[in-house]
Amino acid sequence: MTATNAATAAASDAEARSILERAAAASFPPLHAVHHLLSVGVCVRCIFRMFGAFSHACLCASLTVSFFHSFLEEHDDSAKGGSCSCLSTDEACCSICFGILLPTCHKDEGVVPFDDISRIDIITSMVSQAIQREGYQIDGFSLEISLPAVVAANERAIRLYMKEKYGSENWFKDEIFSQQTMSVKEGLRLLIVPSLEKQLGVKHGDNSFRIRLTYTHDDASLKLKRLLPNDSNRKRKAESREGNDTRRNSTYDDKQTLSETDSFIHKSLEGIQDQEFCSLFELPPEKVSKPCHLVMTFLRSPIYIGGRYLKLSRNVSQSCWIIDDERMGEASVEEIIKESVCAISRGDGYKFHAAGREDIDVRMLGSGRPFLIEVLNVRSIPSAIEIQQISDKINSSEKKHVRIRNLKLVDNEIWAMMREGEAEKQKQYAALIWTSSPLTDDDLQKISVIKDMEIVQNTPVRVLHRRSPLERKRIIHWMEIEKVEGSSNYYLLHLCTQAGTYIKEFVHGDLGRTNPSIGSMLRCRAEILQLDVTDVKMDLLQ
């Protein structure tokens, strides 16, 4: 040990002794109660936590079981001689926190030696290394902690055991040993956040990047689930009372009990009164030799990159379209945009959202259709320059299938606004149509004077295989129609409609399923040859 380390250890020992002497002088906690808690396997940090003094002692590395025992030998006659059962190795797991507040660090087949390094620092160093390994760029973090329900159950068992043993003593009656003290989860947060901030070089708070520490203990959790008073348990007890042999208990499905959620277990525990709890559970709980298993996961809240897209090809779908393992069209808008976005943001996945859709053979022109790419668990949040690079890459493509406008990083409120405005928006179209007989000027005038006409559309025949048969009322806000030069049967129809109107069916009538239609109003057969969306009227992503 170096001189510096020796001096640090000596200072820590002095701090630990000072904490214990102040506690002893105040009879807080009573030394005989502390001695008893140690003997049933409760760790030093849980003792201070349960007596409401955790914040004073949590960062003192020298407050180990062996140091505590040495102090007790000096001040408590019941601990003299070193033969009492409370002395154990510092690597033993706590009967309450299962080693979470005084963690051990296992690697391969052995325990990593700690020397003078804080055990909490080892865990936070592992977290820091994992974040770097996965390539996250962070400016802060929030910490989420998940503990097995058995921790709460064992703490309750210890409290009830101590109440049974010391409930008549004044210190207990004064509620020093109350249930309003800091929880294991809160204690771990107090221990680990400063170390994480130091390791990561950023602050803890309300941040989109979340570190989740999930602690599990399958053996103890399975045992706890077997003790809960559920239907299967009651049935086994009834069978036992009827004289069935104990082998019948082995039919209980272990896998099924392990699949029960901790939230269910917590709820079940809350519904058990103290008297029933004492009859179901061992008091005090048995000592723990195996620590909790820790899994570290990292997750960043989704980011949204939005803009407007133009689709210039009549052979490109909005999303990937595959029928019987065969791709329809050359490409899709979704894939073209996603490829460039994901290459920069390095996310785990994505979701494409658009304000409506057009058929594969319909172009999207004008100002474009609003869209969002929701990127999941990104490793880095793209800068404004990187967003522009995405836009430039798509717009400079030689195939010229898709172009995008006003690409930017947006918040998730845009997604809700897009969904809310989708049904209310208006859309404008330009359609090349053919009629079976030439139209007169009166016919053209008849179409052009129509304003806010209501039509009724049943689900089109062409989409009945994938959409429910419904009757929809839609509004045609206005229309204009003009002849195509050099032809007496071809016309260019401009129209503005309510979102969700089936334009193709409005032209040809869909065997009478859309009424009225262009064909029915003009008393002739009408067919649509080409269709373009020329405007999507939404005040989003302009």
Coordinates of N, CA and C in Angstrom, one line a residue, residues 295-377:
V295 N -27.7 -6.4 -14.1 CA -27.7 -6.2 -15.6 C -27.8 -4.7 -15.8
M296 N -26.9 -4.2 -16.6 CA -26.9 -2.7 -16.9 C -27.4 -2.6 -18.4
T297 N -28.4 -1.7 -18.5 CA -28.9 -1.4 -19.8 C -28.9 0.1 -20.0
F298 N -28.8 0.6 -21.2 CA -28.8 2.0 -21.6 C -29.9 2.3 -22.6
L299 N -30.5 3.4 -22.5 CA -31.6 3.7 -23.5 C -31.7 5.2 -23.6
R300 N -31.8 5.7 -24.8 CA -32.1 7.1 -25.0 C -33.5 7.2 -25.6
S301 N -34.2 8.2 -25.1 CA -35.6 8.4 -25.6 C -35.5 8.6 -27.1
P302 N -36.5 8.2 -27.8 CA -36.5 8.4 -29.3 C -36.3 9.9 -29.7
I303 N -35.6 10.1 -30.8 CA -35.5 11.4 -31.4 C -36.3 11.4 -32.6
Y304 N -36.8 12.6 -33.0 CA -37.6 12.8 -34.2 C -37.0 13.7 -35.2
I305 N -36.8 13.2 -36.4 CA -36.3 14.1 -37.5 C -37.4 14.2 -38.5
G306 N -37.8 15.4 -38.7 CA -39.0 15.6 -39.6 C -38.7 16.6 -40.7
G307 N -39.6 16.6 -41.7 CA -39.6 17.5 -42.8 C -40.7 17.2 -43.8
R308 N -40.6 17.5 -45.0 CA -41.6 17.2 -46.0 C -40.9 16.5 -47.2
Y309 N -41.5 15.5 -47.7 CA -40.9 14.7 -48.8 C -41.7 14.9 -50.1
L310 N -41.0 14.9 -51.2 CA -41.6 14.9 -52.6 C -41.3 13.6 -53.2
K311 N -42.3 12.9 -53.8 CA -42.1 11.7 -54.5 C -42.3 12.0 -56.0
L312 N -41.2 11.8 -56.7 CA -41.3 12.2 -58.1 C -41.4 11.0 -59.1
S313 N -41.5 9.8 -58.6 CA -41.6 8.6 -59.4 C -43.0 8.0 -59.2
R314 N -43.5 7.4 -60.3 CA -44.7 6.6 -60.2 C -44.5 5.1 -59.9
N315 N -43.3 4.8 -59.5 CA -42.9 3.4 -59.3 C -42.2 3.3 -57.9
V316 N -42.5 4.2 -57.0 CA -41.9 4.2 -55.7 C -43.1 4.2 -54.7
S317 N -43.1 3.3 -53.7 CA -44.2 3.3 -52.7 C -43.7 4.1 -51.5
Q318 N -44.7 4.4 -50.6 CA -44.3 5.2 -49.5 C -43.5 4.3 -48.5
S319 N -43.9 3.1 -48.2 CA -43.2 2.2 -47.4 C -42.9 0.9 -48.2
C320 N -42.0 0.1 -47.7 CA -41.6 -1.1 -48.4 C -42.8 -2.0 -48.6
W321 N -43.1 -2.3 -49.9 CA -44.3 -3.1 -50.3 C -43.9 -4.4 -50.9
I322 N -44.1 -5.5 -50.2 CA -43.8 -6.8 -50.7 C -45.0 -7.7 -50.7
I323 N -45.3 -8.3 -51.8 CA -46.4 -9.3 -52.0 C -45.8 -10.6 -52.5
D324 N -46.1 -11.7 -51.7 CA -45.6 -13.0 -52.1 C -44.1 -13.0 -52.3
D325 N -43.4 -12.4 -51.4 CA -41.9 -12.3 -51.5 C -41.4 -11.5 -52.7
E326 N -42.2 -10.8 -53.3 CA -41.8 -10.0 -54.4 C -42.0 -8.5 -54.2
R327 N -40.9 -7.7 -54.3 CA -41.0 -6.3 -54.1 C -41.9 -5.6 -55.1
M328 N -42.7 -4.7 -54.7 CA -43.5 -3.9 -55.6 C -42.8 -2.5 -55.7
G329 N -42.5 -2.1 -57.0 CA -41.8 -0.9 -57.2 C -40.3 -1.0 -57.0
E330 N -39.7 0.2 -57.4 CA -38.2 0.2 -57.4 C -37.7 0.4 -56.0
A331 N -38.4 1.2 -55.2 CA -37.9 1.5 -53.9 C -39.0 2.1 -53.1
S332 N -38.7 2.6 -51.9 CA -39.8 3.3 -51.1 C -39.2 4.5 -50.4
V333 N -40.1 5.5 -50.2 CA -39.7 6.7 -49.6 C -39.1 6.4 -48.2
E334 N -39.7 5.6 -47.4 CA -39.3 5.2 -46.1 C -37.8 4.7 -46.1
E335 N -37.5 3.8 -47.0 CA -36.2 3.2 -47.0 C -35.1 4.3 -47.5
I336 N -35.5 5.1 -48.4 CA -34.5 6.1 -48.9 C -34.2 7.1 -47.8
I337 N -35.2 7.6 -47.1 CA -34.9 8.5 -46.0 C -34.2 7.8 -44.8
K338 N -34.7 6.7 -44.4 CA -34.2 6.0 -43.3 C -32.7 5.6 -43.4
E339 N -32.3 5.2 -44.6 CA -30.9 4.8 -44.8 C -30.0 5.9 -44.4
S340 N -30.3 7.1 -44.8 CA -29.4 8.3 -44.6 C -29.5 8.7 -43.1
V341 N -30.7 8.7 -42.5 CA -30.9 9.1 -41.1 C -30.2 8.2 -40.2
C342 N -30.3 6.9 -40.4 CA -29.8 5.9 -39.4 C -28.3 5.8 -39.5
A343 N -27.7 6.1 -40.7 CA -26.3 6.1 -40.8 C -25.6 7.1 -39.9
I344 N -26.2 8.2 -39.7 CA -25.6 9.3 -38.9 C -26.0 9.2 -37.4
S345 N -27.3 8.8 -37.1 CA -27.7 8.8 -35.7 C -27.4 7.5 -35.0
R346 N -27.1 6.4 -35.7 CA -26.7 5.1 -35.2 C -27.7 4.7 -34.1
G347 N -28.9 4.5 -34.5 CA -30.0 4.0 -33.6 C -30.2 2.5 -33.7
D348 N -31.0 2.0 -32.8 CA -31.3 0.6 -32.8 C -32.4 0.2 -33.7
G349 N -33.2 1.2 -34.1 CA -34.3 1.0 -35.0 C -35.0 2.3 -35.4
Y350 N -36.0 2.3 -36.1 CA -36.7 3.5 -36.5 C -38.2 3.2 -36.8
K351 N -39.0 4.2 -36.8 CA -40.3 4.2 -37.3 C -40.6 5.4 -38.2
F352 N -41.3 5.1 -39.3 CA -41.6 6.1 -40.2 C -43.0 6.6 -40.1
H353 N -43.3 7.9 -39.9 CA -44.6 8.4 -39.8 C -44.8 9.5 -40.8
A354 N -46.0 9.5 -41.5 CA -46.3 10.5 -42.5 C -47.7 10.9 -42.3
A355 N -48.0 12.2 -42.7 CA -49.4 12.7 -42.7 C -50.1 12.2 -43.9
G356 N -50.6 10.9 -43.8 CA -51.3 10.3 -44.9 C -50.3 9.6 -45.8
R357 N -50.9 9.1 -46.9 CA -50.0 8.4 -47.9 C -50.6 8.5 -49.2
E358 N -49.8 8.2 -50.2 CA -50.3 8.2 -51.6 C -50.0 6.8 -52.2
D359 N -50.7 6.4 -53.2 CA -50.5 5.1 -53.9 C -49.1 5.1 -54.6
I360 N -48.7 4.0 -54.9 CA -47.4 3.8 -55.5 C -47.3 4.6 -56.8
D361 N -48.4 4.6 -57.6 CA -48.4 5.3 -58.9 C -48.8 6.8 -58.8
V362 N -48.9 7.3 -57.6 CA -49.2 8.7 -57.5 C -48.0 9.5 -57.0
R363 N -47.7 10.6 -57.7 CA -46.6 11.5 -57.3 C -47.0 12.4 -56.2
M364 N -46.1 12.8 -55.3 CA -46.3 13.8 -54.3 C -45.5 15.0 -54.7
L365 N -46.2 16.1 -55.1 CA -45.5 17.3 -55.6 C -45.8 18.4 -54.6
G366 N -45.6 19.7 -55.2 CA -45.9 20.9 -54.4 C -44.9 21.0 -53.3
S367 N -45.4 21.4 -52.1 CA -44.6 21.6 -50.9 C -44.2 20.3 -50.2
G368 N -44.8 19.2 -50.7 CA -44.4 17.9 -50.1 C -45.3 17.5 -48.9
R369 N -45.2 16.2 -48.5 CA -46.0 15.7 -47.4 C -45.2 15.7 -46.1
P370 N -45.7 16.1 -45.0 CA -45.0 16.1 -43.7 C -44.7 14.7 -43.3
F371 N -43.5 14.5 -42.8 CA -43.2 13.1 -42.3 C -42.2 13.3 -41.1
L372 N -42.2 12.2 -40.3 CA -41.2 12.1 -39.2 C -40.5 10.7 -39.3
I373 N -39.3 10.7 -39.0 CA -38.5 9.5 -38.7 C -38.3 9.5 -37.2
E374 N -38.8 8.5 -36.5 CA -38.6 8.3 -35.1 C -37.5 7.3 -35.0
V375 N -36.3 7.7 -34.4 CA -35.1 6.9 -34.3 C -35.0 6.5 -32.9
L376 N -34.9 5.1 -32.7 CA -34.9 4.6 -31.4 C -33.4 4.4 -30.8
N377 N -33.3 4.8 -29.6 CA -32.0 4.6 -28.8 C -30.8 5.0 -29.6

